[in-house]
PDB file of C-alpha atoms and ligand atoms in Angstrom:
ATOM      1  CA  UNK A   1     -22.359 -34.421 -64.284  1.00 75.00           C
ATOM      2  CA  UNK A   2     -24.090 -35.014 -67.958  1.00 78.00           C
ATOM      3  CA  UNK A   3     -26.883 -33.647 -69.408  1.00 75.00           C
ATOM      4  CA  UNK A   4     -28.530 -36.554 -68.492  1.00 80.00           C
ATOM      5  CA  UNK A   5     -27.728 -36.957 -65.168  1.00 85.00           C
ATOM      6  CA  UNK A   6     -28.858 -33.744 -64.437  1.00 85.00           C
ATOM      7  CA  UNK A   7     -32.338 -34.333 -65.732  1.00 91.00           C
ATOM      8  CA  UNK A   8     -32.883 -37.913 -64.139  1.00 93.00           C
ATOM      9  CA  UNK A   9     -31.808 -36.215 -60.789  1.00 94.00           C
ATOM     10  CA  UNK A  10     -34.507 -33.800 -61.390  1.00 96.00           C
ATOM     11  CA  UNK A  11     -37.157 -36.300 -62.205  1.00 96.00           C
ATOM     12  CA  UNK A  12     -36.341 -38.101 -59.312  1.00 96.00           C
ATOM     13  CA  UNK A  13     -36.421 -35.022 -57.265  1.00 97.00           C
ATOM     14  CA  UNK A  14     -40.158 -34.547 -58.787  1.00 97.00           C
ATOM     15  CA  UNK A  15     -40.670 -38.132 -57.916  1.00 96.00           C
ATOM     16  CA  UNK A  16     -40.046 -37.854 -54.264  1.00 97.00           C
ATOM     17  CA  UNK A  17     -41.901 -34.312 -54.096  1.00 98.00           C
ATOM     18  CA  UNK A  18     -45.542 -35.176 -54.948  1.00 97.00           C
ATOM     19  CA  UNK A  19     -46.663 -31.020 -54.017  1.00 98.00           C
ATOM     20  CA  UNK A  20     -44.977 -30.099 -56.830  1.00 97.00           C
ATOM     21  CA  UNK A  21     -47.139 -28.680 -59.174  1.00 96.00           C
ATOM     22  CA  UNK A  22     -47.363 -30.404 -62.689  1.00 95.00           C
ATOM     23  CA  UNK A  23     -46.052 -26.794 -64.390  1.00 94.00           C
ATOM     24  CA  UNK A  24     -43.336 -26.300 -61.995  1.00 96.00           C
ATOM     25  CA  UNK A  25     -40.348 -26.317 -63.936  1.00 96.00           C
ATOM     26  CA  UNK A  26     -37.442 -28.642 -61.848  1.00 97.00           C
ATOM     27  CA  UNK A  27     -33.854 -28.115 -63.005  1.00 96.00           C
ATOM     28  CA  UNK A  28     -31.030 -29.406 -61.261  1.00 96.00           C
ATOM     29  CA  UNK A  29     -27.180 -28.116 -62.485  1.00 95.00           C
ATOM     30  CA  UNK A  30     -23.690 -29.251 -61.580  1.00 93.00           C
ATOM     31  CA  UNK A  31     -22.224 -25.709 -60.738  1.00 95.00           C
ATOM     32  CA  UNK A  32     -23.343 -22.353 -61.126  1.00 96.00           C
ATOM     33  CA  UNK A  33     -22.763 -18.886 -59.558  1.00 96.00           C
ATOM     34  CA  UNK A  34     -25.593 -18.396 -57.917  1.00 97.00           C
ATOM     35  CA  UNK A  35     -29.096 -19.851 -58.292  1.00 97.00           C
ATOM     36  CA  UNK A  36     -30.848 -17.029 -57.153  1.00 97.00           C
ATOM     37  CA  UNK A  37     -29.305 -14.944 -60.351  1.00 96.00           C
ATOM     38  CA  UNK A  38     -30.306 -17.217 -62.560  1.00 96.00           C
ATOM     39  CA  UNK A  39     -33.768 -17.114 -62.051  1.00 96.00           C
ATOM     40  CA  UNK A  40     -33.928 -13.855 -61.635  1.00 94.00           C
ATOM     41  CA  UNK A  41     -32.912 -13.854 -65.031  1.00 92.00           C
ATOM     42  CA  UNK A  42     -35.925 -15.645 -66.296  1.00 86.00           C
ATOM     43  CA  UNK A  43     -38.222 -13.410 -67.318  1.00 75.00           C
ATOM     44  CA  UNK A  44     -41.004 -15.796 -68.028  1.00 80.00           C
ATOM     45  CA  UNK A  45     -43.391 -16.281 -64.925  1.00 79.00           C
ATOM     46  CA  UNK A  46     -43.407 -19.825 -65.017  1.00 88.00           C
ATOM     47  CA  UNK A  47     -42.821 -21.069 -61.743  1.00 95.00           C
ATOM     48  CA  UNK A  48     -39.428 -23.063 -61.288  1.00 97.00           C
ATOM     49  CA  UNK A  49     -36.827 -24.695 -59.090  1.00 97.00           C
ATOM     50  CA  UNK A  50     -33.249 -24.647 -59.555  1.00 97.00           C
ATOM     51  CA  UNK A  51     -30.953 -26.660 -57.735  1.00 97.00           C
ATOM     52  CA  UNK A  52     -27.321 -26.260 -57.737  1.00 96.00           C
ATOM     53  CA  UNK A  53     -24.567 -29.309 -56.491  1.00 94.00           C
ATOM     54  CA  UNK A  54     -21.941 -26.380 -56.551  1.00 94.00           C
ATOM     55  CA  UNK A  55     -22.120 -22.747 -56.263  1.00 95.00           C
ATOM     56  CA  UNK A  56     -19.468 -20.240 -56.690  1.00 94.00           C
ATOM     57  CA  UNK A  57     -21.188 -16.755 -56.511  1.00 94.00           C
ATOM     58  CA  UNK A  58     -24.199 -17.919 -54.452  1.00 94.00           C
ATOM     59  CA  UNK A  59     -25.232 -14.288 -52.546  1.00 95.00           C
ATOM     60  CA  UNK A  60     -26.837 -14.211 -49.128  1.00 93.00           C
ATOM     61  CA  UNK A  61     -28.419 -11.695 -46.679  1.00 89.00           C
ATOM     62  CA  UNK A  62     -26.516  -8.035 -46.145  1.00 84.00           C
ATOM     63  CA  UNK A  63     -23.956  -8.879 -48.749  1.00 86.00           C
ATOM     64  CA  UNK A  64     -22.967 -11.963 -47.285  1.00 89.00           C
ATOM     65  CA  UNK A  65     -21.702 -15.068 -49.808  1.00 90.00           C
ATOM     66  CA  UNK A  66     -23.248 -18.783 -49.854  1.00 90.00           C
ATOM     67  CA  UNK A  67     -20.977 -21.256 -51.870  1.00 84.00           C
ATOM     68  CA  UNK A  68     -20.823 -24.704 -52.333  1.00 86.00           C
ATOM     69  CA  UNK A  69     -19.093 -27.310 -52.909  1.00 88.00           C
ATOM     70  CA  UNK A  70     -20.666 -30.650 -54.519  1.00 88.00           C
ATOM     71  CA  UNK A  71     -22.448 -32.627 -51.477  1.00 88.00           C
ATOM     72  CA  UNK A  72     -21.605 -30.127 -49.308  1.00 94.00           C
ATOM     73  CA  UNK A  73     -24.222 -27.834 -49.234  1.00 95.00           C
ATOM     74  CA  UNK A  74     -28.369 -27.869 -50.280  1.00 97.00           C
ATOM     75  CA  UNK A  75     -28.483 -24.778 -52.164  1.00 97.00           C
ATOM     76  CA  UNK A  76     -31.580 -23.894 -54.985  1.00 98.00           C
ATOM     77  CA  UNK A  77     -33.904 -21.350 -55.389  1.00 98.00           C
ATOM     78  CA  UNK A  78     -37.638 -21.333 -56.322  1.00 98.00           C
ATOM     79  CA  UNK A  79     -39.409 -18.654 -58.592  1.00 97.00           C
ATOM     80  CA  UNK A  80     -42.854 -18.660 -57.967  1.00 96.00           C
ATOM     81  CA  UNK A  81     -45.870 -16.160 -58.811  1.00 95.00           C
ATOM     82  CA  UNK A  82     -48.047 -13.840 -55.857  1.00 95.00           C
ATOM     83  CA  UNK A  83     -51.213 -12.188 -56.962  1.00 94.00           C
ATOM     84  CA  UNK A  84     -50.392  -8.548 -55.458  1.00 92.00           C
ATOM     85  CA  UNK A  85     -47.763  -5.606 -54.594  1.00 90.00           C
ATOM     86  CA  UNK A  86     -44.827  -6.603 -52.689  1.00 91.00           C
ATOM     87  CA  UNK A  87     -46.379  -5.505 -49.069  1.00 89.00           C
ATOM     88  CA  UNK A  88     -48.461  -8.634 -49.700  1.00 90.00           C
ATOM     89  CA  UNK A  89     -45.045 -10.822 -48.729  1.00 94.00           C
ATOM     90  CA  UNK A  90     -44.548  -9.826 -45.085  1.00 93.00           C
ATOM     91  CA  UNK A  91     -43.297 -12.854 -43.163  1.00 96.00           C
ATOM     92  CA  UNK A  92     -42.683 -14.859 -46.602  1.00 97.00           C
ATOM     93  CA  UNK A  93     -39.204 -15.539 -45.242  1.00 97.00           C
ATOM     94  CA  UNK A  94     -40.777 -16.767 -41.947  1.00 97.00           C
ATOM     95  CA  UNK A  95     -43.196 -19.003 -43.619  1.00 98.00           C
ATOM     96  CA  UNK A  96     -40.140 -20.630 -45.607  1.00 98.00           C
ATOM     97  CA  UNK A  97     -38.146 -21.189 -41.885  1.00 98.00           C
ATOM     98  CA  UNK A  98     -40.971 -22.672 -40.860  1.00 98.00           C
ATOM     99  CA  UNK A  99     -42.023 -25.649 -43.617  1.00 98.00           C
ATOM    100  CA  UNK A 100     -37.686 -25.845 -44.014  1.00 98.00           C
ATOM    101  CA  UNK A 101     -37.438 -26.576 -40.144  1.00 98.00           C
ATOM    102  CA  UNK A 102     -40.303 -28.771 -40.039  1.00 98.00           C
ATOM    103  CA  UNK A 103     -39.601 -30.780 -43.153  1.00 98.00           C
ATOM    104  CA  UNK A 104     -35.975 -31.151 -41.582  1.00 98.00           C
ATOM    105  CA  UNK A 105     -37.533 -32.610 -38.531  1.00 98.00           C
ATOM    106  CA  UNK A 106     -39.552 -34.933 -40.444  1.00 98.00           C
ATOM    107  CA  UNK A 107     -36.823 -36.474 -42.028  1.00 98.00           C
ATOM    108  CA  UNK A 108     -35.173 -37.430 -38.603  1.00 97.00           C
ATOM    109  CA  UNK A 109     -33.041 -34.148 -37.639  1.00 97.00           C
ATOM    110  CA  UNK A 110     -33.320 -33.166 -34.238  1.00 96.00           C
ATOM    111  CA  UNK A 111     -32.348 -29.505 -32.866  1.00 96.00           C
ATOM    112  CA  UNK A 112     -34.186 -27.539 -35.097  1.00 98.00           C
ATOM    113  CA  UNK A 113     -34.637 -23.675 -34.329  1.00 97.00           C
ATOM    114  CA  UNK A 114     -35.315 -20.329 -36.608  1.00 98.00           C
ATOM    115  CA  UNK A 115     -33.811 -17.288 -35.990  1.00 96.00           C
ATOM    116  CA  UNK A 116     -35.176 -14.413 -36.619  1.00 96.00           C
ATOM    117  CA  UNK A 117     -35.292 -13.570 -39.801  1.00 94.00           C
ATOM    118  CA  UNK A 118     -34.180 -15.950 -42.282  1.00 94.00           C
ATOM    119  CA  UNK A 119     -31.867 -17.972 -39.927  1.00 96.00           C
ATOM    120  CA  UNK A 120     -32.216 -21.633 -40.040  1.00 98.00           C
ATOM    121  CA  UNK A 121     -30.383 -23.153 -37.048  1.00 97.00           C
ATOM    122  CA  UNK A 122     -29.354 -26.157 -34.893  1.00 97.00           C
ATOM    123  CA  UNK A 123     -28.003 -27.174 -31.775  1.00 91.00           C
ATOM    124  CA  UNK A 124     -24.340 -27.876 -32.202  1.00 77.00           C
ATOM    125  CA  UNK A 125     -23.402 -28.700 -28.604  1.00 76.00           C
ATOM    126  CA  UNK A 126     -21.999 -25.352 -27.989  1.00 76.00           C
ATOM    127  CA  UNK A 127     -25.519 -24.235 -28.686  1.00 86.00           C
ATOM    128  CA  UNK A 128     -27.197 -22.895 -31.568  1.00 92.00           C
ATOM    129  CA  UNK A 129     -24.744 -22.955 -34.674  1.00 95.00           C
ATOM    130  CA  UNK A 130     -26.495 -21.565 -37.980  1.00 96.00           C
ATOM    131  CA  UNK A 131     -27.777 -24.345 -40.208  1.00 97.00           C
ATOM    132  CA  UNK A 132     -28.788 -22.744 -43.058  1.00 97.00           C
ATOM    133  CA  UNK A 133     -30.905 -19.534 -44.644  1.00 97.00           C
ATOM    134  CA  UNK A 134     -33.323 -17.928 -46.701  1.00 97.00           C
ATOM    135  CA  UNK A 135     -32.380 -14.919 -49.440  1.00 97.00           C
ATOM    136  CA  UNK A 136     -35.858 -13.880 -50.882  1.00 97.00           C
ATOM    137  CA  UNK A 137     -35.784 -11.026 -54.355  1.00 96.00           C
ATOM    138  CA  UNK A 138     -38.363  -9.462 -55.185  1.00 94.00           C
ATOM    139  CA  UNK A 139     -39.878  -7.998 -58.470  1.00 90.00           C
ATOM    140  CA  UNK A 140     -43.043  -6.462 -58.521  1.00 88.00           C
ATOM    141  CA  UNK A 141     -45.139  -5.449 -61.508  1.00 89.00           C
ATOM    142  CA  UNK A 142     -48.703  -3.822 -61.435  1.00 89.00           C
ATOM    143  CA  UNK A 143     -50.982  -7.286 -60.691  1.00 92.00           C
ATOM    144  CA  UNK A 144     -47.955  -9.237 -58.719  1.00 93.00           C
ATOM    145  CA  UNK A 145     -45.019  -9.881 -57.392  1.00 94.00           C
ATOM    146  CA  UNK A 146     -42.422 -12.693 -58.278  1.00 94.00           C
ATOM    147  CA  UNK A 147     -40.286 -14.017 -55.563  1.00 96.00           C
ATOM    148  CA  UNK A 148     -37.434 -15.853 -55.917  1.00 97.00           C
ATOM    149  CA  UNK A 149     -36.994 -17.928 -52.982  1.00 98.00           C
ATOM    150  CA  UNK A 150     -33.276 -19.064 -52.341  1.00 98.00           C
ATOM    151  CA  UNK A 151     -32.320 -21.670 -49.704  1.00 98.00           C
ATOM    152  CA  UNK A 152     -29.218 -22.656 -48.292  1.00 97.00           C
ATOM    153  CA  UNK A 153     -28.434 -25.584 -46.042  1.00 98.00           C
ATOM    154  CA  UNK A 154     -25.040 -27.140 -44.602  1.00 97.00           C
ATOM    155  CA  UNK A 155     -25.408 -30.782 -45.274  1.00 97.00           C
ATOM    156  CA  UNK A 156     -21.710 -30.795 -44.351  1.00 96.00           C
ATOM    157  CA  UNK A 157     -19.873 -28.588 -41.727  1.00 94.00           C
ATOM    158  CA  UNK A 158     -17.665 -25.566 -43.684  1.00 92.00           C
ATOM    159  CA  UNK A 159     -14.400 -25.237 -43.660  1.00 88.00           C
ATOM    160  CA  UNK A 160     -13.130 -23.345 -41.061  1.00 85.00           C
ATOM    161  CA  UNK A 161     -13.463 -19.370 -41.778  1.00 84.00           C
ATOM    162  CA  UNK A 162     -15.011 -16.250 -40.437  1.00 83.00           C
ATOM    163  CA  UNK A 163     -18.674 -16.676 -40.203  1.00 86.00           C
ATOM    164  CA  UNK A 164     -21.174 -13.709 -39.162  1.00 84.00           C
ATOM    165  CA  UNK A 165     -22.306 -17.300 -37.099  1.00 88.00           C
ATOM    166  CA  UNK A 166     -21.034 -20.748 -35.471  1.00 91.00           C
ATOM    167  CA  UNK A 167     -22.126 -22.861 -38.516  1.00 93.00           C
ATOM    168  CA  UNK A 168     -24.305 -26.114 -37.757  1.00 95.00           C
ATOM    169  CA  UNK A 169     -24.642 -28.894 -40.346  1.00 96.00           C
ATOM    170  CA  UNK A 170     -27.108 -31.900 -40.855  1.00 97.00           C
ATOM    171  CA  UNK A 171     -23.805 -34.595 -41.246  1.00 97.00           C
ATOM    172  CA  UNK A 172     -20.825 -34.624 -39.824  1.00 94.00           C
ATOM    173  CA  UNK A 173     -19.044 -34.831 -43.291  1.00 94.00           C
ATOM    174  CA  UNK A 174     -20.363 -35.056 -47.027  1.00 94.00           C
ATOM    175  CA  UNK A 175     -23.385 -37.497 -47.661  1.00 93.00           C
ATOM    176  CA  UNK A 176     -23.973 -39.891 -49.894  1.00 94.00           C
ATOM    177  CA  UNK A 177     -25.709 -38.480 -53.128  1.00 91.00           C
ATOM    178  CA  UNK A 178     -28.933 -40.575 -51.793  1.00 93.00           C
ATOM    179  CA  UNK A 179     -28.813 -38.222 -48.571  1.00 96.00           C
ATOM    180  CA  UNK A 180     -28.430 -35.197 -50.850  1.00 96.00           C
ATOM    181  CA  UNK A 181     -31.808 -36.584 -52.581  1.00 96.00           C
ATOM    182  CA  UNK A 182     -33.686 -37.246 -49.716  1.00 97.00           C
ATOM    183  CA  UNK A 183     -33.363 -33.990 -47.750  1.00 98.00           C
ATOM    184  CA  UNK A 184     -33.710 -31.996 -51.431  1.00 98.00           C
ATOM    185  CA  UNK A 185     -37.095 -33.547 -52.104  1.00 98.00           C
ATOM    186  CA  UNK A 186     -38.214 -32.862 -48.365  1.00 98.00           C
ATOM    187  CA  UNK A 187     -37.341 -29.227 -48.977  1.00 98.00           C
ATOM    188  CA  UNK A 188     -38.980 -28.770 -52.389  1.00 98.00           C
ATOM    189  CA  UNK A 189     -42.038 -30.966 -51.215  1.00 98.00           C
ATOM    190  CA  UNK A 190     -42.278 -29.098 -48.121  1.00 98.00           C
ATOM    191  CA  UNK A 191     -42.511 -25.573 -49.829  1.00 98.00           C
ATOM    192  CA  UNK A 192     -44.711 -26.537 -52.946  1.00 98.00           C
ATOM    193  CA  UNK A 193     -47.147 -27.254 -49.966  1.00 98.00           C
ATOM    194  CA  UNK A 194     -46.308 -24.265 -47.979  1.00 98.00           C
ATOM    195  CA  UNK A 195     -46.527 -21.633 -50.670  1.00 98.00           C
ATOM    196  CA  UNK A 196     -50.221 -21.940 -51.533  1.00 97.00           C
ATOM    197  CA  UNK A 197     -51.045 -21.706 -48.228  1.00 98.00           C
ATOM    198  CA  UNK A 198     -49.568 -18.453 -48.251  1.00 98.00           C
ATOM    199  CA  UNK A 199     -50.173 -17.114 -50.910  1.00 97.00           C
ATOM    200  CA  UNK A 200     -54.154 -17.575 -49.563  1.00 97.00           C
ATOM    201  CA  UNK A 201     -53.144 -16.814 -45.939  1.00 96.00           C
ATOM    202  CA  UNK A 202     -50.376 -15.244 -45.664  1.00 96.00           C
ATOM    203  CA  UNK A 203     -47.722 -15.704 -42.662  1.00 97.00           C
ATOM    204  CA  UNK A 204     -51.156 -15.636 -40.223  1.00 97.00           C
ATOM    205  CA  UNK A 205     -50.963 -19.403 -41.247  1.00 98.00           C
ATOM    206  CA  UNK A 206     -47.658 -19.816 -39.813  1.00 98.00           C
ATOM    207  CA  UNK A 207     -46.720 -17.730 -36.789  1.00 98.00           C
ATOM    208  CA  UNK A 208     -47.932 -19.772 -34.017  1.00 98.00           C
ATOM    209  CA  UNK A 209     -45.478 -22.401 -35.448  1.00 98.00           C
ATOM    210  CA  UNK A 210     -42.889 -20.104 -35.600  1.00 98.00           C
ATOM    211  CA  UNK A 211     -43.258 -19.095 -32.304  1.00 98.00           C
ATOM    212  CA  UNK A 212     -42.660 -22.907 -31.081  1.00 98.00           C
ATOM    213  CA  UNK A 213     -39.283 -22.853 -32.984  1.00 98.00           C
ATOM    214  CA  UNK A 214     -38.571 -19.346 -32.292  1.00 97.00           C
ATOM    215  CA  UNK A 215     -34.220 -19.597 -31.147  1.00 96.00           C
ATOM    216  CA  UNK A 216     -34.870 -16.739 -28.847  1.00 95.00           C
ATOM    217  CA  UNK A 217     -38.217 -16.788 -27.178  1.00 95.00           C
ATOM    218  CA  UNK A 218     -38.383 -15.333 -23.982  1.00 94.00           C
ATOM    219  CA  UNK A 219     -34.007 -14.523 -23.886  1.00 94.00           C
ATOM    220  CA  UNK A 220     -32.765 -10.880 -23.539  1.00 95.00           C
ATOM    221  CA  UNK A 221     -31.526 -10.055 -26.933  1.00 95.00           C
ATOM    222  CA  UNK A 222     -30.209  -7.353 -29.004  1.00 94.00           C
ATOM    223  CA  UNK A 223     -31.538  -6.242 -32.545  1.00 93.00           C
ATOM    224  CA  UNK A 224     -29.105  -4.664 -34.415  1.00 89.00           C
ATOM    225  CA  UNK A 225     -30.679  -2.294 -37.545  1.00 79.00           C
ATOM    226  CA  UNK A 226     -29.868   0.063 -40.083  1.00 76.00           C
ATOM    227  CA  UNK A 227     -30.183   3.237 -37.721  1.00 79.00           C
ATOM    228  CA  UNK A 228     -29.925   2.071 -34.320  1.00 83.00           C
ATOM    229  CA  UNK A 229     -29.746  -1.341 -32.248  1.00 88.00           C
ATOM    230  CA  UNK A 230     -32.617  -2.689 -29.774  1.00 92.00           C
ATOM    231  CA  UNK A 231     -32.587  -4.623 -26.493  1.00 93.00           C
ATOM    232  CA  UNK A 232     -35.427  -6.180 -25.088  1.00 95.00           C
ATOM    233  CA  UNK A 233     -36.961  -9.856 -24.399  1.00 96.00           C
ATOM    234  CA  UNK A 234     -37.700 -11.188 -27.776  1.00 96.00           C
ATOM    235  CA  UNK A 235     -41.991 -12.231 -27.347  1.00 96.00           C
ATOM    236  CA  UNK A 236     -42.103 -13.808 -30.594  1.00 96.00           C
ATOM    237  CA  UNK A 237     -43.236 -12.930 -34.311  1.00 97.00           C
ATOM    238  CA  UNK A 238     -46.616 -10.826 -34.958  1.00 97.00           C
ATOM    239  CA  UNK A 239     -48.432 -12.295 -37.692  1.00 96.00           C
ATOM    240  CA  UNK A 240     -46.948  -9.965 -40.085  1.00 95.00           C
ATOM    241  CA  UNK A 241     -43.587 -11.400 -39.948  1.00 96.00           C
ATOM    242  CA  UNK A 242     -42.179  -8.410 -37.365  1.00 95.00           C
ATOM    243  CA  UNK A 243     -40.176  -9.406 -34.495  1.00 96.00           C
ATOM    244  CA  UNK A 244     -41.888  -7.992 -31.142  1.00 96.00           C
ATOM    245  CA  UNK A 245     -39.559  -6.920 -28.098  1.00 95.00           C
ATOM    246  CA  UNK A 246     -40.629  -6.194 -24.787  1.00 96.00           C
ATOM    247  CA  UNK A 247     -38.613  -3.505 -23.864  1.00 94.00           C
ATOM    248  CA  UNK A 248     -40.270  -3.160 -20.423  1.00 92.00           C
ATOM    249  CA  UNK A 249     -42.217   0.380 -20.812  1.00 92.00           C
ATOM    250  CA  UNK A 250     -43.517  -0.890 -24.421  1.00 95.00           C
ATOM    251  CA  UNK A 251     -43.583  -3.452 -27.348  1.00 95.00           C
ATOM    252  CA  UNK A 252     -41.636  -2.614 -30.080  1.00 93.00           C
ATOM    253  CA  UNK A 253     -42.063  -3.870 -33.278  1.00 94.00           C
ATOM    254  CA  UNK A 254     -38.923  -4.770 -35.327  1.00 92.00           C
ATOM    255  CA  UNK A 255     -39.014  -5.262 -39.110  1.00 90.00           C
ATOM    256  CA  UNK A 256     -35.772  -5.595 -40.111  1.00 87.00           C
ATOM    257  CA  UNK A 257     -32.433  -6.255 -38.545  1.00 86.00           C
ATOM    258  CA  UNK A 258     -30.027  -8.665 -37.011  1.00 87.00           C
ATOM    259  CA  UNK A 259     -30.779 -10.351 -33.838  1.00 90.00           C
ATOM    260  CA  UNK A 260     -28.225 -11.814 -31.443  1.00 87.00           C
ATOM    261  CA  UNK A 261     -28.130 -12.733 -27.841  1.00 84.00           C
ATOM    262  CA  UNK A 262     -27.378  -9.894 -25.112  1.00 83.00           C
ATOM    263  CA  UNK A 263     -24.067 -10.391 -23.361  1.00 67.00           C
ATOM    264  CA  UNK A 264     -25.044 -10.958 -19.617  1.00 57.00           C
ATOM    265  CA  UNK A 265     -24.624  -7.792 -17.677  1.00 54.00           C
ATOM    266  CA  UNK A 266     -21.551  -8.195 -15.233  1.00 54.00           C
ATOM    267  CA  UNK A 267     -21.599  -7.104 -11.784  1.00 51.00           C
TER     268      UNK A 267
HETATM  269  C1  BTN B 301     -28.305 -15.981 -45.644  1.00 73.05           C
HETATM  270  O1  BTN B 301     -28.300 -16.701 -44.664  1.00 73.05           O
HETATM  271  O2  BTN B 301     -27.704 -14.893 -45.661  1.00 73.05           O
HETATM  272  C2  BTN B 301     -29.065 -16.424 -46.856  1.00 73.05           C
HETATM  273  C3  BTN B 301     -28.287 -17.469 -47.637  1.00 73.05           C
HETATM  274  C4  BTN B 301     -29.017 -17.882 -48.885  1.00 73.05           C
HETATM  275  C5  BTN B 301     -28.133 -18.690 -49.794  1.00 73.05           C
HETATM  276  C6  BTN B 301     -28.910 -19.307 -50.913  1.00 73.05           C
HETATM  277  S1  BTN B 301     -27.984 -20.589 -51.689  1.00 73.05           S
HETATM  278  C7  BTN B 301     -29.151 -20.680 -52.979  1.00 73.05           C
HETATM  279  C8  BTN B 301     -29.582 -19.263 -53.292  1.00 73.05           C
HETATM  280  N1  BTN B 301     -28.710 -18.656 -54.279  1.00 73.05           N
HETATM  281  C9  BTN B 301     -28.015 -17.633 -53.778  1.00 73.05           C
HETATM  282  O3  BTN B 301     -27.182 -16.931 -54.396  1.00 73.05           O
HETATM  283  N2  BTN B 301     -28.340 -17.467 -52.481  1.00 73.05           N
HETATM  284  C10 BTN B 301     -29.351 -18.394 -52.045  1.00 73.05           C
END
């Protein structure tokens, strides 16, 4: 890809996103390690999107790795701007599932579903296979915090591998570059809109919508953490962003962790 491919893909991804602010900085590039360095590397605090056809170093959640081949995968990150410490951010990740899920939807994609935390999945036909997800870094100065928002989404299936999840994918094999366009500017559009809205409510704005999309509501699952894993029946998000279990003599409130369906006892 030129120079000057890049930047008419990126006006056209402005085009089809009318939330984006007129200062947002759009960048598309053909291949990069991951996108979520690089703008972690920009010091300035202008608020930008990065979009990347490949990536080889892209990073994900617990160590995990997100790469990409060209067509294959929707990866980019966004660096935006919040007034305010990091605390501020509960349930940013949530918020992010929730405009990603619903944009996808929009666009004609049935099966949607979030899993708790930054999981963005779909049914596969075997279930729930994991779609896509959501690596937000933090740095915080005295008056705010930037986030950089990174997003990954199968537009393809994987190759075959170990995955921490069954992956899920929006085709059934690489798109057409058109395809690649369409569901990019749904995501960007989708979040320029979301991320005033929290940035003025917070994730308040967005848990009852979360809750409808919630992968797990009402199942016995586990919740496995740092210290020590959790069973209960997953109730839904609080409007902090914290995953509440019922684990029959009280509600526990989760913060962190992995969640995954309890194996059915056996008799
Ligand atoms: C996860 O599910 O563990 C989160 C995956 C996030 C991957 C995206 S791809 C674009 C951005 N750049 C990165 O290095 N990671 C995120």
């Amino acid at each position: 890809m030129t120079a000057d491919d890049a930047s008419t893909l990126a006006e056209a991804l402005r085009d089809r996103a009318p939330s984006v602010p007129a200062d947002w900085r759009v960048d598309v590039c053909a291949r990069t390690g991951s996108t979520n360095s690089d703008l972690l590397e920009r010091r300035d605090g202008a608020p930008c999107a990065l979009f990347a056809l490949a990536q080889t170093g892209g990073r994900g959640r617990r160590g995990r790795s997100w790469t990409a081949q060209p067509g294959d995968s929707l990866t980019f990150s966004l660096r935006v701007r919040f007034d305010g410490r990091a605390d501020r951010l509960s349930g940013l990740s949530l918020a992010v599932g929730v405009a990603l899920a619903e944009a996808l939807t929009a666009q004609g994609f049935d099966g949607l579903a979030l899993k708790w935390p930054n999981d963005l999945m779909r049914a596969n036909g075997q279930g729930a296979g994991k779609l896509g997800g959501v690596l937000i870094e933090l740095a915080s100065a005295a008056t705010h915090t930037d986030a950089v928002i990174g997003v990954g989404i199968n537009l393809a299936p994987p190759p075959p591998g170990h995955y921490a999840l069954p992956p899920a994918a929006l085709f059934d094999g690489t798109p057409p570059q058109q395809d690649w366009l369409r569901i990019a500017a749904a995501a960007l559009d989708a979040l320029a809109a979301a991320l005033p809205v929290f940035a003025a409510q917070g994730f308040s704005a967005f848990v009852e919508r979360w809750n409808r999309l919630n992968l797990h509501a009402g199942c016995a699952v586990e919740v496995e953490g740092e210290m020590r894993a959790l069973g209960g029946l997953c109730v839904g998000a609080d409007a902090d962003g914290a995953l509440l279990l019922d684990c029959g003599d009280r509600i526990e409130r989760v913060l962190a962790g992995d969640v995954s369906l309890r194996a059915p006892v056996r008799n």
